[in-house]
Amino acid sequence: MITYVELWKTKKPWLNLSKIGRREFMDALGPAMQHLLNSGVKVVIICFNNTEFKI
C-alpha cells in the first residue's frame, strides 16, 4: 500500500521566515524523519509541489 503524506502546507509564518530560519526548520526535521524510517516507513519519492518558494 502506498500512502501520500504531505507534511505541511505553506502558511504565512513560513513565508515570513528568513532563508536561515527555513534552513533551521528543515534541519530540525531530520531526527523526526529518521524516526519514521527506523519504524519501517519507506520514502518512495520526495518532491516540491510548489517551485515558487525556495528553501
Short mmCIF file of C-alpha atoms in Angstrom, two decimals:
data_model
loop_
_atom_site.label_atom_id
_atom_site.label_comp_id
_atom_site.label_asym_id
_atom_site.label_seq_id
_atom_site.Cartn_x
_atom_site.Cartn_y
_atom_site.Cartn_z
CA MET A 1 0.00 0.00 0.00
CA ILE A 2 1.28 3.47 -0.85
CA THR A 3 0.09 6.46 1.16
CA TYR A 4 0.77 10.04 0.11
CA VAL A 5 1.74 12.16 3.09
CA GLU A 6 2.14 15.91 2.85
CA LEU A 7 4.00 17.14 5.89
CA TRP A 8 2.87 20.73 5.65
CA LYS A 9 1.35 23.42 3.52
CA THR A 10 2.98 26.81 3.10
CA LYS A 11 1.49 29.35 5.51
CA LYS A 12 2.28 32.93 6.46
CA PRO A 13 4.70 32.07 9.32
CA TRP A 14 6.80 30.02 6.88
CA LEU A 15 6.78 32.80 4.31
CA ASN A 16 7.89 35.26 6.99
CA LEU A 17 10.95 33.17 7.91
CA SER A 18 14.34 34.19 6.64
CA LYS A 19 16.32 31.79 4.46
CA ILE A 20 18.35 30.85 7.55
CA GLY A 21 15.16 30.29 9.56
CA ARG A 22 13.79 28.00 6.87
CA ARG A 23 17.05 26.03 6.80
CA GLU A 24 16.97 25.65 10.61
CA PHE A 25 13.39 24.39 10.43
CA MET A 26 14.26 21.86 7.73
CA ASP A 27 17.35 20.72 9.66
CA ALA A 28 15.15 20.08 12.72
CA LEU A 29 13.03 17.65 10.67
CA GLY A 30 15.96 15.28 10.25
CA PRO A 31 15.55 13.40 13.56
CA ALA A 32 11.77 13.07 13.06
CA MET A 33 12.27 11.68 9.55
CA GLN A 34 14.91 9.26 10.85
CA HIS A 35 12.47 8.02 13.50
CA LEU A 36 9.88 7.28 10.79
CA LEU A 37 12.47 5.44 8.70
CA ASN A 38 13.56 3.41 11.75
CA SER A 39 9.89 2.49 12.27
CA GLY A 40 9.69 0.95 8.81
CA VAL A 41 8.35 3.84 6.75
CA LYS A 42 9.78 3.81 3.23
CA VAL A 43 10.23 7.04 1.30
CA VAL A 44 9.15 6.43 -2.29
CA ILE A 45 9.61 9.98 -3.55
CA ILE A 46 10.29 13.43 -2.19
CA CYS A 47 9.40 16.43 -4.28
CA PHE A 48 8.45 20.07 -4.13
CA ASN A 49 4.91 20.72 -5.28
CA ASN A 50 5.38 24.48 -5.48
CA THR A 51 8.55 25.80 -7.07
CA GLU A 52 7.67 29.44 -6.36
CA PHE A 53 9.06 29.20 -2.81
CA LYS A 54 12.65 28.21 -2.19
CA ILE A 55 14.23 26.82 0.96
#
